Amino acid sequence: MKTYIILFQLIFTSFLCSQWYQVYQSTSNYQGFYANLYFIDQNTGFVVCLDSGILKTTNSGLNWSPISGTSNYGLSLIQFTSPNVGYALGNVGFNNAYLLKTINGGSNWTLQNYSYYAFAMKFVDNNIGYITDNNGTVHKTTNGGVSWSAFILNVQLLTAIDFINSSTGYVGTGSNQKLFS
């Protein structure tokens, strides 16, 4: 019993004593609402902005640079499946979306074939990915976003998605508190 209490105390105390500090604040004209971020290792990370594309750091967040060719996209989600392959997702109004993909560690991004309004995204590997929409549909790709198939759940606002392995996933709704597997 004493071992568990000591372990709990060490974990709890270290959590309470940790501090957050600011590592970066933009001083340029490149402004945006930072919607989501993803680090592929301790040095390299990305921030997607709702109104101004993607920023990248290679020094643990001390400096961030805009990635050329992404500033025309308002993005809300980003995920990498390997150090080289990543996806960024954003919506256009309430009816369409766009999906960007990189295969070179975020240096260049290309527009993929996806146009449905999106709420959540999860890629389980470099090619297999899922995106949920506001019409109760889960869209699946098996070729890295080249083509998509649809699974209709007939539930509005599929706002969350996650997978525990390549064949078992969960989708949550925002409107009527249901989970699907």
mmCIF file of C-alpha atoms in Angstrom:
data_model
loop_
_atom_site.group_PDB
_atom_site.id
_atom_site.type_symbol
_atom_site.label_atom_id
_atom_site.label_comp_id
_atom_site.label_asym_id
_atom_site.label_seq_id
_atom_site.Cartn_x
_atom_site.Cartn_y
_atom_site.Cartn_z
ATOM 1 C CA MET A 1 0.000 0.000 0.000
ATOM 2 C CA LYS A 2 2.804 2.436 0.845
ATOM 3 C CA THR A 3 4.450 1.810 -2.517
ATOM 4 C CA TYR A 4 1.322 2.881 -4.376
ATOM 5 C CA ILE A 5 0.888 6.003 -2.270
ATOM 6 C CA ILE A 6 4.505 7.054 -2.829
ATOM 7 C CA LEU A 7 4.251 6.419 -6.572
ATOM 8 C CA PHE A 8 1.014 8.407 -6.748
ATOM 9 C CA GLN A 9 2.586 11.214 -4.758
ATOM 10 C CA LEU A 10 5.613 11.359 -7.077
ATOM 11 C CA ILE A 11 3.478 11.449 -10.207
ATOM 12 C CA PHE A 12 0.965 13.923 -8.773
ATOM 13 C CA THR A 13 3.691 16.215 -7.359
ATOM 14 C CA SER A 14 5.657 16.278 -10.614
ATOM 15 C CA PHE A 15 2.487 17.177 -12.510
ATOM 16 C CA LEU A 16 1.648 20.032 -10.158
ATOM 17 C CA CYS A 17 5.179 21.418 -10.215
ATOM 18 C CA SER A 18 5.517 21.461 -13.996
ATOM 19 C CA GLN A 19 5.224 24.878 -15.569
ATOM 20 C CA TRP A 20 4.249 26.125 -18.990
ATOM 21 C CA TYR A 21 6.146 28.958 -20.595
ATOM 22 C CA GLN A 22 5.816 30.810 -23.863
ATOM 23 C CA VAL A 23 8.338 29.736 -26.511
ATOM 24 C CA TYR A 24 7.081 31.739 -29.475
ATOM 25 C CA GLN A 25 4.970 34.720 -30.456
ATOM 26 C CA SER A 26 4.582 35.826 -34.045
ATOM 27 C CA THR A 27 6.162 39.170 -34.863
ATOM 28 C CA SER A 28 5.459 39.075 -38.592
ATOM 29 C CA ASN A 29 2.460 39.777 -40.767
ATOM 30 C CA TYR A 30 1.835 36.023 -40.866
ATOM 31 C CA GLN A 31 -0.962 35.833 -38.336
ATOM 32 C CA GLY A 32 -3.622 33.242 -37.829
ATOM 33 C CA PHE A 33 -5.771 31.349 -35.384
ATOM 34 C CA TYR A 34 -3.703 28.305 -34.419
ATOM 35 C CA ALA A 35 -6.235 25.484 -34.651
ATOM 36 C CA ASN A 36 -4.183 22.313 -34.230
ATOM 37 C CA LEU A 37 -0.585 21.164 -33.965
ATOM 38 C CA TYR A 38 1.432 18.008 -34.434
ATOM 39 C CA PHE A 39 5.056 17.171 -33.604
ATOM 40 C CA ILE A 40 6.709 14.293 -35.478
ATOM 41 C CA ASP A 41 9.701 14.315 -33.115
ATOM 42 C CA GLN A 42 11.064 16.542 -30.353
ATOM 43 C CA ASN A 43 12.292 19.161 -32.841
ATOM 44 C CA THR A 44 9.963 19.127 -35.846
ATOM 45 C CA GLY A 45 6.389 20.289 -35.527
ATOM 46 C CA PHE A 46 3.577 21.874 -37.478
ATOM 47 C CA VAL A 47 0.745 24.275 -36.658
ATOM 48 C CA VAL A 48 -2.302 24.644 -38.882
ATOM 49 C CA CYS A 49 -4.080 27.984 -38.948
ATOM 50 C CA LEU A 50 -7.763 28.547 -39.614
ATOM 51 C CA ASP A 51 -7.021 31.433 -41.931
ATOM 52 C CA SER A 52 -3.410 31.249 -43.068
ATOM 53 C CA GLY A 53 -1.998 27.787 -43.799
ATOM 54 C CA ILE A 54 0.761 25.816 -42.096
ATOM 55 C CA LEU A 55 3.724 26.842 -39.953
ATOM 56 C CA LYS A 56 6.719 24.547 -39.337
ATOM 57 C CA THR A 57 9.401 24.452 -36.653
ATOM 58 C CA THR A 58 12.633 22.457 -36.692
ATOM 59 C CA ASN A 59 13.978 23.706 -33.349
ATOM 60 C CA SER A 60 11.375 22.583 -30.803
ATOM 61 C CA GLY A 61 9.097 25.558 -31.364
ATOM 62 C CA LEU A 62 11.571 28.400 -30.846
ATOM 63 C CA ASN A 63 11.059 29.594 -34.437
ATOM 64 C CA TRP A 64 8.194 28.952 -36.865
ATOM 65 C CA SER A 65 8.140 29.525 -40.618
ATOM 66 C CA PRO A 66 5.195 29.551 -43.014
ATOM 67 C CA ILE A 67 5.219 26.749 -45.565
ATOM 68 C CA SER A 68 5.066 28.098 -49.072
ATOM 69 C CA GLY A 69 1.898 27.308 -50.991
ATOM 70 C CA THR A 70 -0.330 26.712 -47.951
ATOM 71 C CA SER A 71 -1.370 30.262 -47.019
ATOM 72 C CA ASN A 72 -4.510 30.110 -49.192
ATOM 73 C CA TYR A 73 -5.933 27.304 -47.055
ATOM 74 C CA GLY A 74 -7.687 27.704 -43.728
ATOM 75 C CA LEU A 75 -6.886 24.486 -41.902
ATOM 76 C CA SER A 76 -8.181 22.974 -38.680
ATOM 77 C CA LEU A 77 -6.589 19.517 -38.347
ATOM 78 C CA ILE A 78 -3.154 18.022 -38.980
ATOM 79 C CA GLN A 79 -1.774 14.521 -38.538
ATOM 80 C CA PHE A 80 1.368 12.666 -39.597
ATOM 81 C CA THR A 81 1.472 8.900 -40.107
ATOM 82 C CA SER A 82 5.254 8.798 -40.516
ATOM 83 C CA PRO A 83 8.072 11.359 -40.479
ATOM 84 C CA ASN A 84 7.435 12.002 -44.187
ATOM 85 C CA VAL A 85 3.681 11.520 -44.727
ATOM 86 C CA GLY A 86 1.152 13.922 -43.259
ATOM 87 C CA TYR A 87 -2.343 15.267 -43.860
ATOM 88 C CA ALA A 88 -3.939 18.655 -43.136
ATOM 89 C CA LEU A 89 -7.679 19.271 -43.370
ATOM 90 C CA GLY A 90 -9.777 22.414 -43.608
ATOM 91 C CA ASN A 91 -13.297 23.505 -44.533
ATOM 92 C CA VAL A 92 -14.581 25.970 -47.089
ATOM 93 C CA GLY A 93 -17.832 27.405 -45.779
ATOM 94 C CA PHE A 94 -20.323 24.771 -44.621
ATOM 95 C CA ASN A 95 -20.420 22.507 -47.658
ATOM 96 C CA ASN A 96 -16.905 21.730 -48.841
ATOM 97 C CA ALA A 97 -13.463 20.930 -47.510
ATOM 98 C CA TYR A 98 -9.970 20.350 -48.740
ATOM 99 C CA LEU A 99 -7.289 17.895 -47.771
ATOM 100 C CA LEU A 100 -3.580 18.584 -48.191
ATOM 101 C CA LYS A 101 -0.941 15.834 -48.161
ATOM 102 C CA THR A 102 2.830 15.864 -47.807
ATOM 103 C CA ILE A 103 5.171 12.999 -48.644
ATOM 104 C CA ASN A 104 8.415 14.854 -47.863
ATOM 105 C CA GLY A 105 8.121 15.776 -44.195
ATOM 106 C CA GLY A 106 6.022 18.885 -44.709
ATOM 107 C CA SER A 107 8.233 20.741 -47.165
ATOM 108 C CA ASN A 108 5.586 20.588 -49.902
ATOM 109 C CA TRP A 109 1.836 19.966 -49.699
ATOM 110 C CA THR A 110 -0.514 18.883 -52.505
ATOM 111 C CA LEU A 111 -4.281 19.110 -52.696
ATOM 112 C CA GLN A 112 -6.028 15.719 -52.528
ATOM 113 C CA ASN A 113 -9.365 14.570 -53.910
ATOM 114 C CA TYR A 114 -11.677 15.374 -50.990
ATOM 115 C CA SER A 115 -14.502 17.910 -50.983
ATOM 116 C CA TYR A 116 -17.033 17.049 -48.252
ATOM 117 C CA TYR A 117 -17.440 19.243 -45.175
ATOM 118 C CA ALA A 118 -15.331 17.702 -42.415
ATOM 119 C CA PHE A 119 -15.333 17.488 -38.626
ATOM 120 C CA ALA A 120 -12.716 14.907 -37.712
ATOM 121 C CA MET A 121 -9.859 13.041 -39.378
ATOM 122 C CA LYS A 122 -7.837 9.950 -38.518
ATOM 123 C CA PHE A 123 -5.263 8.194 -40.674
ATOM 124 C CA VAL A 124 -4.212 4.780 -39.382
ATOM 125 C CA ASP A 125 -1.244 4.520 -41.765
ATOM 126 C CA ASN A 126 0.181 6.321 -44.817
ATOM 127 C CA ASN A 127 -2.741 5.246 -47.033
ATOM 128 C CA ILE A 128 -5.790 4.346 -44.929
ATOM 129 C CA GLY A 129 -7.684 7.291 -43.506
ATOM 130 C CA TYR A 130 -11.129 8.341 -42.334
ATOM 131 C CA ILE A 131 -12.891 11.710 -42.301
ATOM 132 C CA THR A 132 -16.292 12.384 -40.723
ATOM 133 C CA ASP A 133 -18.761 14.973 -41.978
ATOM 134 C CA ASN A 134 -21.809 16.899 -40.799
ATOM 135 C CA ASN A 135 -24.259 14.658 -42.691
ATOM 136 C CA GLY A 136 -23.627 11.445 -40.772
ATOM 137 C CA THR A 137 -21.105 9.950 -43.165
ATOM 138 C CA VAL A 138 -17.670 8.463 -42.569
ATOM 139 C CA HIS A 139 -15.450 8.758 -45.647
ATOM 140 C CA LYS A 140 -12.629 6.219 -46.087
ATOM 141 C CA THR A 141 -9.577 6.214 -48.330
ATOM 142 C CA THR A 142 -7.246 3.269 -48.868
ATOM 143 C CA ASN A 143 -4.910 5.047 -51.275
ATOM 144 C CA GLY A 144 -3.786 8.155 -49.411
ATOM 145 C CA GLY A 145 -6.673 10.403 -50.397
ATOM 146 C CA VAL A 146 -6.855 9.669 -54.127
ATOM 147 C CA SER A 147 -10.361 8.194 -53.843
ATOM 148 C CA TRP A 148 -12.960 7.837 -51.092
ATOM 149 C CA SER A 149 -15.815 5.503 -50.184
ATOM 150 C CA ALA A 150 -18.703 6.518 -47.928
ATOM 151 C CA PHE A 151 -20.301 4.803 -44.928
ATOM 152 C CA ILE A 152 -23.591 6.460 -44.025
ATOM 153 C CA LEU A 153 -24.577 6.315 -40.341
ATOM 154 C CA ASN A 154 -27.660 8.557 -40.650
ATOM 155 C CA VAL A 155 -26.632 10.630 -37.651
ATOM 156 C CA GLN A 156 -25.815 14.328 -37.841
ATOM 157 C CA LEU A 157 -22.540 15.910 -36.728
ATOM 158 C CA LEU A 158 -19.951 13.131 -36.540
ATOM 159 C CA THR A 159 -17.483 15.207 -34.555
ATOM 160 C CA ALA A 160 -14.874 12.724 -33.338
ATOM 161 C CA ILE A 161 -13.060 9.690 -34.718
ATOM 162 C CA ASP A 162 -10.241 7.469 -33.507
ATOM 163 C CA PHE A 163 -8.907 4.004 -34.222
ATOM 164 C CA ILE A 164 -7.271 1.511 -31.882
ATOM 165 C CA ASN A 165 -5.926 -0.479 -34.850
ATOM 166 C CA SER A 166 -6.394 -0.521 -38.618
ATOM 167 C CA SER A 167 -9.778 -2.280 -38.460
ATOM 168 C CA THR A 168 -11.395 -1.068 -35.205
ATOM 169 C CA GLY A 169 -12.448 2.521 -34.810
ATOM 170 C CA TYR A 170 -14.919 4.701 -32.976
ATOM 171 C CA VAL A 171 -16.992 7.665 -34.146
ATOM 172 C CA GLY A 172 -18.722 10.077 -31.800
ATOM 173 C CA THR A 173 -21.560 12.480 -32.448
ATOM 174 C CA GLY A 174 -21.875 16.028 -31.220
ATOM 175 C CA SER A 175 -25.629 16.313 -31.263
ATOM 176 C CA ASN A 176 -27.088 13.210 -29.650
ATOM 177 C CA GLN A 177 -24.203 11.731 -27.656
ATOM 178 C CA LYS A 178 -23.790 8.410 -29.470
ATOM 179 C CA LEU A 179 -20.696 6.344 -30.158
ATOM 180 C CA PHE A 180 -20.330 3.991 -33.108
ATOM 181 C CA SER A 181 -17.766 1.292 -33.731
#
